[in-house]
Amino acid sequence: MTELLWQKAGIATDERIMRFLAGDDVVLDREFFLHDIEASKAHVEGLARIGIVSEAECAALLGELDALGADFRDGRFALDARFEDGHSAIEARLTERLGDAGRKVHTGRSRNDQVLVATRLWLKAQLAGLAGLCHAVAGVCLARAADAALPLPGYTHLQRAVVSSTALWWAGFAEAFIDDAARARDTLTWIDANPLGTAAGYGVNLALDRDHTTRALGFARLQVNPVYAQLSRGKFEIAALDALGAALLDLRRLAWDLSLFTTAEYDFVRLPAQYTTGSSIMPNKRNPDVVELMRASYAGVAAARSEIEQLLSLPSGYQRDLQFSKGALVRGFARGLAALALLPDLLTRLQWNDAAMRAAIEPAMYATDVAIEQAVAGVPFREAYRAAAATAASAGEGRSPQASLAARVSPGACADLRLAELRERWARLAP
Ligand code: ARG
């Protein structure tokens, strides 16, 4: 390992202890490295503005930080076990190439605010990605809600309940993912605050130009208080995972529908062939593995949230425990976004089996229509309900799914989906 930033004379480092301290941290830092470099550039500019580094040193440092970023992207620079973490790697490179200018870069900052700012930028990017994916999913659902509506049995308790439609199903998931896109954006706005310049969590005896770094890094505001900056580590990660979890909960229920609807017992839906797999032993099988893994992806997101929550049983101020939040965060987002990313295409190409859906609509499913028609004619609803219950088996006489759907005029229901309203909200959330 390169020389440790905090190495003291006379204290030898123990390899096993170092491995435990650093663990996979330097590998995880690859995920945050470009953001760390970006924030380092803003910090260097800030230092130049208060005369800690000269204009020439500033230019050299910015150039070298750009070069490091390019080398990292192109694979010429590996962030590996030679370094304790990404932060040390940046300082080591700047010092190696620029000497004293590199040795000045850490003036007025700590790895504590450095990891905070890199993570904050990463979270913003992930939430923007989440919002974009939810928007894309909602867009497909909205488009498919405008397809010719096919009758679909509506279930409660998994028992046949009333006639519904594919359009209502699509519009339902459209509104869900519009909400999820909005939640991702709101969360992004909520965490859009700059922690850089809070140093170890107590500020420094330097008039750091924090307003400059806030602007340069594109933050909406300053995270003012250094103690709060440290308190927000983990808290903001949880907020982001909650936003991701909201979308994954909707995905889980959608995937559940698809896994049921693709069984021979329902047979309502045909998935695009690429989204199904065969069995290694049963030649007859086509399995909906992709939707099952989509359904299971919520577990990874919830686990990440829970792991970070467990870590946060801490007093104020930086504690090394927080390092473990990074692995959970990266894994949670990777899993959740990967599941969402496949959804637009799958939904675009999903096919309904009109005949099977019609066959599953039984006469008793019109009983609610019958009772309400009687109530409209003046019979007290409870009385109409009892009469309809007694004759439920013949409720379908002279009725069709289309007529039932056409009469479902309550706002939002099959005859009044209010797609224009949903589309308007959706359009306002465009990335
Ligand atoms: N790897 C550390 C983390 O993620 C970086 C901050 C280290 N700070 C410290 N004081 N040891 O938390």
Coordinates of C-alpha atoms and ligand atoms in Angstrom, one line a residue:
M1 CA 0.0 0.0 0.0
T2 CA 1.2 3.5 -0.7
E3 CA 2.1 5.6 2.3
L4 CA -0.9 6.2 4.5
L5 CA -2.1 9.8 4.8
W6 CA -2.2 9.5 8.6
Q7 CA 1.0 7.4 9.1
K8 CA 2.8 8.2 12.4
A9 CA 6.5 7.5 13.0
G10 CA 7.3 4.6 15.2
I11 CA 3.9 2.8 14.7
A12 CA 4.1 -0.1 12.3
T13 CA 1.0 -1.0 10.5
D14 CA -0.2 -4.6 10.7
E15 CA -1.3 -6.2 7.4
R16 CA -4.2 -8.1 8.9
I17 CA -5.5 -5.1 10.8
M18 CA -5.2 -2.9 7.7
R19 CA -7.1 -5.5 5.6
F20 CA -9.9 -5.4 8.1
L21 CA -10.0 -1.6 8.2
A22 CA -9.9 -1.1 4.5
G23 CA -11.7 -4.3 3.4
D24 CA -13.3 -3.8 0.0
D25 CA -13.5 -0.1 0.6
V26 CA -11.1 0.9 -2.1
V27 CA -13.0 -1.3 -4.6
L28 CA -16.2 0.3 -3.6
D29 CA -14.6 3.7 -4.0
R30 CA -14.4 3.0 -7.8
E31 CA -18.1 3.7 -7.8
F32 CA -17.6 7.2 -6.3
F33 CA -14.1 8.0 -7.7
L34 CA -15.2 10.3 -10.5
H35 CA -17.4 12.2 -8.2
D36 CA -14.5 12.5 -5.7
I37 CA -12.4 13.9 -8.5
E38 CA -15.1 16.4 -9.5
A39 CA -15.5 17.5 -5.9
S40 CA -11.7 17.7 -5.5
K41 CA -11.6 20.1 -8.5
A42 CA -14.2 22.4 -6.8
H43 CA -12.2 22.2 -3.6
V44 CA -9.0 23.2 -5.3
E45 CA -10.8 26.2 -7.0
G46 CA -12.1 27.2 -3.6
L47 CA -8.6 27.0 -2.2
A48 CA -7.3 29.3 -5.0
R49 CA -10.1 31.8 -4.3
I50 CA -8.8 32.2 -0.8
G51 CA -5.1 32.2 -1.7
I52 CA -4.1 28.8 -0.3
V53 CA -2.9 27.6 -3.7
S54 CA -1.7 30.0 -6.4
E55 CA -3.4 30.3 -9.8
A56 CA -0.7 28.3 -11.4
E57 CA -0.9 25.5 -8.8
C58 CA -4.7 25.6 -9.2
A59 CA -4.4 25.1 -13.0
A60 CA -1.9 22.3 -12.6
L61 CA -4.1 20.5 -10.0
L62 CA -7.2 20.8 -12.1
G63 CA -5.3 19.5 -15.1
E64 CA -4.0 16.6 -13.2
L65 CA -7.4 15.8 -11.7
D66 CA -8.8 15.7 -15.2
A67 CA -6.0 13.5 -16.3
L68 CA -6.6 11.1 -13.4
G69 CA -10.3 11.0 -14.3
A70 CA -9.5 10.2 -17.9
D71 CA -6.9 7.5 -16.9
F72 CA -9.4 5.9 -14.6
R73 CA -12.2 5.9 -17.2
D74 CA -9.9 4.4 -19.8
G75 CA -8.4 1.8 -17.5
R76 CA -4.9 3.3 -17.4
F77 CA -5.3 4.0 -13.7
A78 CA -6.6 1.2 -11.4
L79 CA -8.0 2.1 -8.0
D80 CA -6.8 -1.0 -6.2
A81 CA -5.3 -2.3 -2.9
R82 CA -2.2 -0.1 -3.5
F83 CA -4.3 2.6 -1.9
E84 CA -6.2 2.7 1.4
D85 CA -9.1 4.4 -0.4
G86 CA -10.1 6.6 -3.3
H87 CA -9.4 9.8 -1.3
S88 CA -5.8 8.7 -0.6
A89 CA -5.3 7.7 -4.3
I90 CA -6.2 11.2 -5.4
E91 CA -3.8 12.9 -3.1
A92 CA -1.0 10.3 -3.8
R93 CA -1.4 11.0 -7.6
L94 CA -1.4 14.8 -7.2
T95 CA 1.6 14.6 -4.9
E96 CA 3.5 12.2 -7.2
R97 CA 3.0 14.4 -10.3
L98 CA 2.9 17.9 -8.8
G99 CA 4.9 17.8 -5.6
D100 CA 4.0 20.6 -3.1
A101 CA 0.8 21.6 -5.0
G102 CA -0.4 18.0 -4.4
R103 CA 0.6 18.2 -0.8
K104 CA -1.7 21.3 -0.4
V105 CA -4.8 19.8 -1.8
H106 CA -6.1 18.5 1.5
T107 CA -6.0 21.9 3.2
G108 CA -9.3 22.5 5.0
R109 CA -10.9 19.2 4.1
S110 CA -11.2 15.8 5.7
R111 CA -11.9 12.5 4.2
N112 CA -15.1 12.8 6.2
D113 CA -16.5 15.6 4.1
Q114 CA -14.8 14.2 1.0
V115 CA -16.7 10.9 1.2
L116 CA -19.9 12.8 2.0
V117 CA -19.7 15.0 -1.0
A118 CA -18.7 12.2 -3.4
T119 CA -21.6 10.1 -2.1
R120 CA -24.0 13.0 -2.3
L121 CA -23.1 13.5 -6.0
W122 CA -23.5 9.8 -6.6
L123 CA -26.9 9.7 -4.9
K124 CA -28.1 12.6 -7.0
A125 CA -27.0 10.8 -10.2
Q126 CA -28.7 7.5 -9.0
L127 CA -31.9 9.3 -8.1
A128 CA -32.0 11.1 -11.5
G129 CA -31.5 7.6 -13.1
L130 CA -34.3 6.2 -10.9
A131 CA -36.7 9.1 -11.9
G132 CA -35.8 8.5 -15.5
L133 CA -36.5 4.8 -15.4
C134 CA -39.8 5.3 -13.5
H135 CA -40.8 7.9 -16.1
A136 CA -40.0 5.5 -18.9
V137 CA -42.0 2.7 -17.3
A138 CA -44.9 5.1 -16.8
G139 CA -44.6 6.2 -20.4
V140 CA -45.0 2.6 -21.7
C141 CA -48.0 2.0 -19.3
L142 CA -49.7 5.2 -20.4
A143 CA -49.2 4.3 -24.1
R144 CA -50.6 0.8 -23.5
A145 CA -53.5 2.2 -21.5
A146 CA -54.6 3.8 -24.7
D147 CA -54.6 0.5 -26.7
A148 CA -58.0 -1.0 -27.3
A149 CA -59.2 -2.0 -23.8
L150 CA -59.7 -5.7 -23.4
P151 CA -61.9 -7.1 -20.6
L152 CA -59.8 -8.5 -17.7
P153 CA -61.3 -10.1 -14.6
G154 CA -60.8 -7.9 -11.6
Y155 CA -59.8 -9.8 -8.5
T156 CA -59.9 -9.1 -4.7
H157 CA -58.5 -11.8 -2.4
L158 CA -57.5 -13.5 -5.7
Q159 CA -61.3 -14.3 -6.1
R160 CA -63.1 -13.2 -9.2
A161 CA -64.8 -9.8 -8.3
V162 CA -65.9 -7.5 -11.1
V163 CA -65.2 -7.0 -14.8
S164 CA -62.1 -4.8 -15.3
S165 CA -60.0 -4.0 -18.3
T166 CA -56.4 -4.1 -19.4
A167 CA -56.5 -0.4 -19.8
L168 CA -57.4 0.1 -16.2
W169 CA -54.5 -2.2 -15.2
W170 CA -52.1 -0.2 -17.4
A171 CA -53.3 3.1 -16.2
G172 CA -53.0 1.9 -12.6
F173 CA -49.4 1.1 -13.0
A174 CA -48.8 4.3 -15.0
E175 CA -50.0 6.4 -12.1
A176 CA -47.9 4.3 -9.7
F177 CA -44.7 4.9 -11.6
I178 CA -45.5 8.6 -12.1
D179 CA -45.7 8.8 -8.3
D180 CA -42.4 6.9 -8.0
A181 CA -40.7 9.2 -10.5
A182 CA -42.0 12.2 -8.5
R183 CA -40.8 10.7 -5.3
A184 CA -37.3 10.1 -6.8
R185 CA -37.2 13.8 -7.9
D186 CA -38.5 15.1 -4.5
T187 CA -35.9 13.0 -2.7
L188 CA -33.2 14.4 -5.1
T189 CA -34.3 17.9 -4.2
W190 CA -34.3 17.0 -0.5
I191 CA -30.7 15.8 -0.5
D192 CA -29.4 18.4 -2.9
A193 CA -27.1 20.1 -0.4
N194 CA -23.4 20.5 -0.4
P195 CA -21.5 19.0 2.6
L196 CA -18.0 19.9 1.2
G197 CA -16.2 22.3 3.4
T198 CA -17.5 20.9 6.7
A199 CA -14.2 19.0 7.1
A200 CA -14.1 16.5 9.9
G201 CA -17.5 17.6 11.1
Y202 CA -16.6 20.8 13.0
G203 CA -15.5 23.3 10.3
V204 CA -12.0 24.7 10.0
N205 CA -10.1 28.0 10.8
L206 CA -10.2 29.0 7.2
A207 CA -12.8 31.1 5.3
L208 CA -13.4 28.3 2.7
D209 CA -15.5 29.5 -0.2
R210 CA -18.3 27.0 0.3
D211 CA -20.7 29.0 -1.9
H212 CA -18.3 28.5 -4.8
T213 CA -18.1 24.8 -4.3
T214 CA -21.9 24.6 -4.0
R215 CA -22.3 26.4 -7.4
A216 CA -19.4 24.6 -9.1
L217 CA -20.8 21.2 -8.1
G218 CA -24.3 22.1 -9.1
F219 CA -25.9 21.8 -5.7
A220 CA -29.1 23.6 -5.0
R221 CA -27.9 24.8 -1.6
L222 CA -25.3 24.6 1.1
Q223 CA -25.6 22.0 3.8
V224 CA -24.8 24.6 6.5
N225 CA -23.9 22.9 9.7
P226 CA -20.9 20.6 9.9
V227 CA -22.4 18.5 12.6
Y228 CA -25.5 18.0 10.6
A229 CA -23.4 17.2 7.5
Q230 CA -22.1 14.2 9.5
L231 CA -25.6 13.3 10.8
S232 CA -26.9 13.2 7.3
R233 CA -24.6 10.4 6.3
G234 CA -26.7 7.3 6.2
K235 CA -29.9 9.3 6.7
F236 CA -29.8 10.5 3.1
E237 CA -28.8 7.1 1.8
I238 CA -31.9 5.7 3.5
A239 CA -34.1 8.4 1.9
A240 CA -32.7 7.4 -1.5
L241 CA -33.2 3.7 -0.9
D242 CA -36.8 4.5 0.3
A243 CA -37.5 6.2 -3.0
L244 CA -36.0 3.3 -4.9
G245 CA -38.0 0.9 -2.6
A246 CA -41.2 2.6 -3.5
A247 CA -40.7 1.9 -7.2
L248 CA -39.5 -1.7 -6.4
L249 CA -42.6 -2.3 -4.4
D250 CA -44.8 -1.4 -7.4
L251 CA -42.6 -3.6 -9.6
R252 CA -42.9 -6.4 -7.1
R253 CA -46.7 -6.3 -7.4
L254 CA -46.6 -5.9 -11.2
A255 CA -44.3 -8.9 -11.4
W256 CA -46.6 -10.9 -9.2
D257 CA -49.5 -10.2 -11.6
L258 CA -47.4 -11.3 -14.5
S259 CA -46.2 -14.5 -12.8
L260 CA -49.8 -15.4 -12.1
F261 CA -51.2 -14.3 -15.4
T262 CA -48.6 -16.4 -17.3
T263 CA -49.6 -19.7 -15.6
A264 CA -51.8 -22.1 -17.6
E265 CA -54.5 -21.6 -15.0
Y266 CA -54.9 -17.9 -15.9
D267 CA -53.2 -17.8 -19.3
F268 CA -53.9 -14.1 -19.7
V269 CA -50.5 -12.9 -20.7
R270 CA -47.7 -14.0 -23.0
L271 CA -44.3 -12.6 -22.2
P272 CA -41.8 -11.9 -24.9
A273 CA -39.9 -15.2 -25.4
Q274 CA -36.5 -13.6 -24.4
Y275 CA -37.9 -13.0 -21.0
T276 CA -38.6 -16.6 -20.3
T277 CA -36.2 -19.5 -19.8
G278 CA -36.3 -23.2 -20.2
S279 CA -35.8 -26.0 -17.6
S280 CA -32.7 -28.1 -17.5
I281 CA -34.8 -31.3 -17.1
M282 CA -38.4 -30.6 -18.1
P283 CA -38.4 -30.1 -21.9
N284 CA -41.9 -28.7 -21.8
K285 CA -41.2 -25.7 -19.6
R286 CA -41.0 -22.0 -20.3
N287 CA -40.5 -20.2 -17.0
P288 CA -41.0 -16.5 -16.2
D289 CA -37.6 -16.2 -14.4
V290 CA -37.1 -12.6 -15.3
V291 CA -40.3 -11.4 -13.7
E292 CA -39.5 -13.5 -10.7
L293 CA -36.1 -11.9 -10.3
M294 CA -37.7 -8.5 -10.8
R295 CA -40.1 -9.4 -7.9
A296 CA -37.2 -10.6 -5.8
S297 CA -35.1 -7.4 -6.4
Y298 CA -37.1 -5.5 -3.7
A299 CA -35.4 -7.8 -1.2
G300 CA -32.0 -6.4 -2.1
V301 CA -33.2 -2.8 -1.8
A302 CA -34.9 -3.5 1.6
A303 CA -31.8 -5.3 2.9
A304 CA -29.6 -2.4 1.9
R305 CA -31.9 0.1 3.7
S306 CA -32.0 -2.2 6.7
E307 CA -28.2 -2.6 6.8
I308 CA -27.7 1.1 6.8
E309 CA -30.4 1.7 9.4
Q310 CA -28.6 -0.9 11.7
L311 CA -25.3 1.0 11.2
L312 CA -26.8 4.3 12.3
S313 CA -27.0 3.5 16.0
L314 CA -24.3 6.0 16.6
P315 CA -23.5 9.2 18.4
S316 CA -23.0 12.4 16.4
G317 CA -19.8 13.0 14.6
Y318 CA -17.9 10.7 12.1
Q319 CA -17.6 7.1 13.1
R320 CA -15.9 4.5 11.0
D321 CA -19.0 2.3 11.1
L322 CA -20.4 4.6 8.4
Q323 CA -17.9 3.1 5.9
F324 CA -20.0 0.0 5.7
S325 CA -23.0 2.0 4.4
K326 CA -21.3 2.3 1.0
G327 CA -21.4 -1.4 0.1
A328 CA -25.1 -1.7 1.0
L329 CA -25.9 1.4 -0.9
V330 CA -24.1 0.4 -4.1
R331 CA -25.6 -3.1 -4.1
G332 CA -29.1 -1.9 -3.4
F333 CA -29.1 0.6 -6.2
A334 CA -27.4 -1.7 -8.6
R335 CA -30.0 -4.4 -8.0
G336 CA -33.1 -2.1 -8.0
L337 CA -32.1 -0.1 -11.1
A338 CA -31.2 -3.2 -13.1
A339 CA -34.7 -4.6 -12.4
L340 CA -36.4 -1.4 -13.5
A341 CA -34.2 -1.0 -16.6
L342 CA -35.7 -4.1 -18.2
L343 CA -39.2 -3.2 -17.5
P344 CA -40.1 -0.8 -20.3
D345 CA -39.2 -3.2 -23.1
L346 CA -40.9 -6.2 -21.4
L347 CA -44.1 -4.2 -20.9
T348 CA -44.0 -2.9 -24.5
R349 CA -43.9 -6.4 -25.9
L350 CA -46.2 -8.1 -23.4
Q351 CA -49.3 -9.7 -25.1
W352 CA -52.7 -10.2 -23.7
N353 CA -54.8 -13.4 -24.4
D354 CA -58.2 -11.9 -25.0
A355 CA -60.0 -15.3 -25.2
A356 CA -58.7 -16.5 -21.9
M357 CA -59.5 -13.3 -20.1
R358 CA -63.1 -13.3 -21.5
A359 CA -63.5 -17.0 -20.5
A360 CA -62.6 -16.1 -16.9
I361 CA -65.3 -13.6 -16.6
E362 CA -68.3 -15.3 -15.0
P363 CA -71.9 -14.1 -14.8
A364 CA -71.7 -13.4 -11.0
M365 CA -69.1 -10.7 -11.7
Y366 CA -71.9 -8.4 -12.9
A367 CA -73.7 -8.6 -9.5
T368 CA -72.3 -5.3 -8.3
D369 CA -73.5 -3.6 -11.5
V370 CA -76.9 -5.1 -10.9
A371 CA -77.1 -3.8 -7.3
I372 CA -76.0 -0.3 -8.2
E373 CA -78.4 -0.1 -11.1
Q374 CA -81.2 -0.9 -8.7
A375 CA -79.9 1.7 -6.3
V376 CA -79.9 4.3 -9.1
A377 CA -83.5 3.3 -9.7
G378 CA -84.3 4.2 -6.1
V379 CA -84.0 0.9 -4.2
P380 CA -81.9 1.4 -1.0
F381 CA -78.5 0.0 -1.8
R382 CA -78.5 -2.7 1.0
E383 CA -81.8 -4.1 -0.3
A384 CA -80.5 -4.1 -3.9
Y385 CA -77.4 -5.8 -2.7
R386 CA -79.4 -8.6 -1.0
A387 CA -81.5 -9.1 -4.1
A388 CA -78.4 -9.1 -6.3
A389 CA -76.7 -11.6 -4.0
A390 CA -79.7 -14.0 -4.3
T391 CA -79.6 -13.9 -8.1
A392 CA -75.8 -13.5 -8.6
A393 CA -75.4 -16.6 -10.7
S394 CA -77.7 -15.1 -13.4
A395 CA -76.4 -11.5 -13.0
G396 CA -74.7 -11.8 -16.4
E397 CA -77.9 -12.4 -18.4
G398 CA -78.1 -10.0 -21.3
R399 CA -74.8 -8.4 -20.3
S400 CA -71.4 -8.1 -21.9
P401 CA -68.0 -7.1 -20.5
Q402 CA -67.9 -4.1 -22.9
A403 CA -71.2 -2.7 -21.7
S404 CA -70.2 -3.2 -18.1
L405 CA -66.9 -1.3 -18.7
A406 CA -68.6 1.4 -20.7
A407 CA -70.9 2.1 -17.8
R408 CA -68.1 2.4 -15.3
V409 CA -68.1 6.2 -15.4
S410 CA -66.8 7.0 -11.9
P411 CA -63.7 9.2 -12.4
G412 CA -60.6 7.1 -13.0
A413 CA -62.6 4.0 -13.8
C414 CA -62.7 2.1 -17.1
A415 CA -65.1 4.6 -18.9
D416 CA -63.2 7.6 -17.6
L417 CA -59.6 6.7 -17.2
R418 CA -58.5 10.4 -17.2
L419 CA -55.4 9.5 -19.2
A420 CA -55.0 13.1 -20.2
E421 CA -54.6 14.1 -16.5
L422 CA -52.0 11.3 -16.0
R423 CA -50.2 12.3 -19.2
E424 CA -49.9 15.9 -18.1
R425 CA -48.3 14.9 -14.8
W426 CA -46.1 12.5 -16.6
A427 CA -45.0 15.1 -19.1
R428 CA -44.0 17.5 -16.3
L429 CA -41.7 14.8 -14.9
A430 CA -39.8 14.4 -18.1
P431 CA -36.0 14.0 -17.5
Ligands
ARG1 N1 -13.6 5.0 3.9 C1 -14.1 6.0 4.8 C2 -15.6 6.0 4.9 O1 -16.2 5.5 3.9 C3 -13.6 7.4 4.4 C4 -13.6 8.3 5.6 C5 -12.4 7.9 6.5 N2 -12.4 8.9 7.5 C6 -11.7 8.6 8.7 N3 -11.7 9.5 9.6 N4 -11.1 7.4 8.9 O2 -16.1 6.4 5.9

